[in-house]
GROMACS .gro file of C-alpha atoms in nm:
model
  197
    1MET     CA    1  -3.369   2.722  -0.598
    2ALA     CA    2  -3.433   2.853  -0.247
    3GLY     CA    3  -3.729   2.764  -0.032
    4THR     CA    4  -3.867   2.597   0.277
    5ILE     CA    5  -3.817   2.224   0.330
    6THR     CA    6  -4.162   2.065   0.314
    7ALA     CA    7  -4.056   1.697   0.317
    8ILE     CA    8  -3.753   1.472   0.354
    9ARG     CA    9  -3.821   1.116   0.232
   10PHE     CA   10  -3.600   0.811   0.198
   11GLN     CA   11  -3.552   0.704  -0.161
   12LYS     CA   12  -3.724   0.381  -0.265
   13ARG     CA   13  -3.423   0.223  -0.434
   14ASN     CA   14  -3.152   0.343  -0.198
   15LYS     CA   15  -3.233   0.369   0.171
   16ASN     CA   16  -2.904   0.549   0.236
   17ARG     CA   17  -3.025   0.852   0.042
   18VAL     CA   18  -3.315   1.093   0.087
   19ASN     CA   19  -3.510   1.323  -0.141
   20VAL     CA   20  -3.548   1.679  -0.020
   21TYR     CA   21  -3.859   1.874  -0.121
   22LEU     CA   22  -3.865   2.253  -0.120
   23ASP     CA   23  -4.204   2.424  -0.122
   24GLY     CA   24  -4.377   2.096  -0.212
   25GLN     CA   25  -4.152   2.017  -0.512
   26PHE     CA   26  -3.859   1.775  -0.539
   27ALA     CA   27  -3.538   1.979  -0.512
   28PHE     CA   28  -3.246   1.736  -0.482
   29GLY     CA   29  -3.123   1.404  -0.347
   30LEU     CA   30  -2.884   1.382  -0.057
   31ALA     CA   31  -2.703   1.118   0.146
   32ALA     CA   32  -2.899   1.037   0.460
   33VAL     CA   33  -2.596   1.124   0.673
   34GLU     CA   34  -2.577   1.471   0.517
   35ALA     CA   35  -2.953   1.519   0.557
   36ALA     CA   36  -2.939   1.455   0.932
   37CYS     CA   37  -2.887   1.828   0.993
   38LEU     CA   38  -3.196   1.922   0.791
   39HIS     CA   39  -3.555   1.937   0.919
   40VAL     CA   40  -3.899   2.015   0.783
   41GLY     CA   41  -3.970   2.386   0.801
   42GLN     CA   42  -3.606   2.488   0.762
   43VAL     CA   43  -3.548   2.764   0.508
   44LEU     CA   44  -3.265   2.713   0.259
   45ASP     CA   45  -3.125   2.991   0.044
   46GLU     CA   46  -2.941   2.945  -0.288
   47ALA     CA   47  -2.602   2.917  -0.116
   48ASP     CA   48  -2.728   2.644   0.121
   49VAL     CA   49  -2.869   2.441  -0.169
   50ALA     CA   50  -2.546   2.480  -0.369
   51ARG     CA   51  -2.338   2.374  -0.067
   52LEU     CA   52  -2.558   2.068  -0.003
   53ARG     CA   53  -2.540   1.964  -0.368
   54LYS     CA   54  -2.160   2.001  -0.366
   55GLN     CA   55  -2.138   1.789  -0.050
   56ASP     CA   56  -2.363   1.530  -0.210
   57GLU     CA   57  -2.152   1.521  -0.525
   58ALA     CA   58  -1.841   1.463  -0.312
   59GLU     CA   59  -2.017   1.191  -0.110
   60ARG     CA   60  -2.133   1.009  -0.423
   61ALA     CA   61  -1.784   1.029  -0.572
   62TYR     CA   62  -1.644   0.890  -0.245
   63GLU     CA   63  -1.889   0.598  -0.262
   64ARG     CA   64  -1.783   0.529  -0.623
   65ALA     CA   65  -1.419   0.531  -0.519
   66LEU     CA   66  -1.489   0.295  -0.228
   67ASN     CA   67  -1.667   0.058  -0.464
   68PHE     CA   68  -1.371   0.073  -0.704
   69LEU     CA   69  -1.133  -0.004  -0.415
   70SER     CA   70  -1.347  -0.292  -0.289
   71TYR     CA   71  -1.219  -0.533  -0.555
   72ARG     CA   72  -0.847  -0.486  -0.491
   73PRO     CA   73  -0.610  -0.215  -0.371
   74ARG     CA   74  -0.550   0.060  -0.627
   75SER     CA   75  -0.295   0.330  -0.692
   76GLU     CA   76  -0.386   0.695  -0.657
   77ALA     CA   77  -0.361   0.741  -1.035
   78GLU     CA   78  -0.602   0.451  -1.095
   79VAL     CA   79  -0.861   0.603  -0.861
   80ARG     CA   80  -0.818   0.947  -1.017
   81LEU     CA   81  -0.864   0.800  -1.367
   82ASN     CA   82  -1.171   0.603  -1.258
   83LEU     CA   83  -1.332   0.915  -1.112
   84ARG     CA   84  -1.254   1.107  -1.430
   85ARG     CA   85  -1.424   0.832  -1.634
   86LYS     CA   86  -1.729   0.868  -1.411
   87ASN     CA   87  -1.739   1.241  -1.500
   88VAL     CA   88  -1.647   1.354  -1.151
   89ASP     CA   89  -1.522   1.714  -1.135
   90ASP     CA   90  -1.143   1.738  -1.079
   91GLU     CA   91  -1.191   1.950  -0.767
   92VAL     CA   92  -1.427   1.690  -0.617
   93ALA     CA   93  -1.189   1.409  -0.719
   94GLU     CA   94  -0.905   1.577  -0.529
   95VAL     CA   95  -1.124   1.602  -0.217
   96VAL     CA   96  -1.212   1.232  -0.248
   97ILE     CA   97  -0.849   1.128  -0.299
   98GLU     CA   98  -0.738   1.334   0.000
   99ARG     CA   99  -1.013   1.177   0.212
  100LEU     CA  100  -0.918   0.822   0.103
  101THR     CA  101  -0.552   0.895   0.174
  102ARG     CA  102  -0.633   1.041   0.516
  103VAL     CA  103  -0.824   0.728   0.625
  104GLY     CA  104  -0.550   0.500   0.489
  105LEU     CA  105  -0.740   0.344   0.199
  106LEU     CA  106  -0.518   0.497  -0.067
  107ASP     CA  107  -0.141   0.467  -0.031
  108ASP     CA  108   0.087   0.417  -0.331
  109ARG     CA  109   0.365   0.269  -0.116
  110GLU     CA  110   0.134   0.004   0.029
  111PHE     CA  111  -0.015  -0.060  -0.314
  112ALA     CA  112   0.330  -0.114  -0.470
  113ARG     CA  113   0.427  -0.357  -0.190
  114TYR     CA  114   0.098  -0.540  -0.233
  115TRP     CA  115   0.148  -0.565  -0.611
  116VAL     CA  116   0.502  -0.702  -0.579
  117ASP     CA  117   0.403  -0.954  -0.308
  118ASN     CA  118   0.096  -1.064  -0.503
  119ARG     CA  119   0.296  -1.116  -0.822
  120LEU     CA  120   0.566  -1.307  -0.636
  121GLN     CA  121   0.308  -1.538  -0.483
  122PHE     CA  122   0.077  -1.601  -0.780
  123LYS     CA  123   0.245  -1.494  -1.107
  124PRO     CA  124   0.617  -1.442  -1.051
  125ARG     CA  125   0.767  -1.170  -1.268
  126GLY     CA  126   1.105  -1.009  -1.302
  127ALA     CA  127   1.187  -0.668  -1.160
  128ARG     CA  128   1.175  -0.519  -1.510
  129ALA     CA  129   0.817  -0.645  -1.567
  130LEU     CA  130   0.706  -0.536  -1.220
  131ARG     CA  131   0.852  -0.191  -1.273
  132HIS     CA  132   0.664  -0.164  -1.604
  133GLU     CA  133   0.334  -0.280  -1.449
  134LEU     CA  134   0.362  -0.037  -1.159
  135ARG     CA  135   0.449   0.247  -1.396
  136GLN     CA  136   0.134   0.165  -1.595
  137LYS     CA  137  -0.064   0.187  -1.270
  138GLY     CA  138   0.067   0.541  -1.221
  139VAL     CA  139   0.298   0.470  -0.928
  140PRO     CA  140   0.587   0.719  -0.897
  141SER     CA  141   0.938   0.588  -0.974
  142SER     CA  142   1.070   0.652  -0.622
  143VAL     CA  143   0.789   0.441  -0.475
  144ILE     CA  144   0.858   0.163  -0.727
  145ASP     CA  145   1.226   0.167  -0.631
  146ASP     CA  146   1.134   0.131  -0.262
  147ALA     CA  147   0.893  -0.155  -0.334
  148LEU     CA  148   1.153  -0.344  -0.538
  149ALA     CA  149   1.441  -0.275  -0.296
  150GLY     CA  150   1.422  -0.614  -0.124
  151PHE     CA  151   1.294  -0.806  -0.425
  152ASP     CA  152   1.471  -1.140  -0.478
  153GLU     CA  153   1.456  -1.180  -0.853
  154GLU     CA  154   1.635  -1.514  -0.849
  155ALA     CA  155   1.378  -1.666  -0.611
  156ALA     CA  156   1.093  -1.531  -0.825
  157ALA     CA  157   1.254  -1.674  -1.140
  158ARG     CA  158   1.304  -2.011  -0.973
  159LYS     CA  159   0.939  -2.019  -0.863
  160ALA     CA  160   0.817  -1.931  -1.213
  161ALA     CA  161   1.054  -2.187  -1.369
  162GLU     CA  162   0.941  -2.467  -1.137
  163ALA     CA  163   0.578  -2.410  -1.224
  164ARG     CA  164   0.650  -2.401  -1.598
  165ALA     CA  165   0.899  -2.691  -1.595
  166ARG     CA  166   0.622  -2.938  -1.507
  167ARG     CA  167   0.444  -2.853  -1.831
  168LEU     CA  168   0.761  -2.878  -2.037
  169ALA     CA  169   0.900  -3.196  -1.877
  170HIS     CA  170   0.815  -3.411  -2.181
  171LEU     CA  171   1.045  -3.212  -2.414
  172GLU     CA  172   1.402  -3.289  -2.521
  173PRO     CA  173   1.664  -3.109  -2.305
  174ASP     CA  174   1.756  -2.846  -2.569
  175GLU     CA  175   1.394  -2.767  -2.651
  176PHE     CA  176   1.311  -2.763  -2.278
  177ARG     CA  177   1.592  -2.513  -2.212
  178ARG     CA  178   1.491  -2.292  -2.507
  179ARG     CA  179   1.123  -2.279  -2.415
  180LEU     CA  180   1.185  -2.227  -2.043
  181SER     CA  181   1.429  -1.945  -2.118
  182ALA     CA  182   1.181  -1.780  -2.353
  183TYR     CA  183   0.905  -1.812  -2.093
  184LEU     CA  184   1.116  -1.651  -1.822
  185ALA     CA  185   1.225  -1.373  -2.059
  186ARG     CA  186   0.859  -1.296  -2.134
  187ARG     CA  187   0.805  -1.274  -1.759
  188GLY     CA  188   1.057  -0.991  -1.739
  189PHE     CA  189   1.362  -1.176  -1.609
  190PHE     CA  190   1.708  -1.082  -1.733
  191TYR     CA  191   1.928  -1.338  -1.903
  192SER     CA  192   2.178  -1.317  -1.618
  193VAL     CA  193   1.904  -1.453  -1.389
  194ILE     CA  194   1.765  -1.704  -1.642
  195ALA     CA  195   2.093  -1.872  -1.741
  196PRO     CA  196   2.177  -2.035  -1.404
  197ILE     CA  197   1.820  -2.156  -1.356
   0.00000   0.00000   0.00000
């Protein structure tokens, strides 16, 4: 679809995007930033239109990824899977992931550290459970090992036990011990860590 640009209008629902009209007919939508280089009267050939559409597809995928990252940090595999679910072409997804990595918004090492710190603070888990969770998030094993290198499993177990002990305080000592041990085991702590606590 080649032609001469006859109009460039902001979209009604999204003021960050414009509609481009070629020869009086709607041709395609484009991010306003990308449309800054266009002007009325400019002639676009097929290659120009294809290039602009490809840029727009990448920009929209980038916006989707930013929205996905706005809720909490994510691993590279999570972002890749989310883009795939949104029917983003693999080639475009790679461009988006590279761009997010370049600007520092996507870093598996930082994500793994964040995940371990967050779990330690709010829902203490054992190293085994953390390793499993991070593996499910698609974090490479070497990165998981680095994130768990300074992890104090005993302190995490003690924190989890203190929080749970308040709820179990009314129980007999044997029942208290059994339930607390089972709770800590479900949280991914090894028996060698649970027994002294």
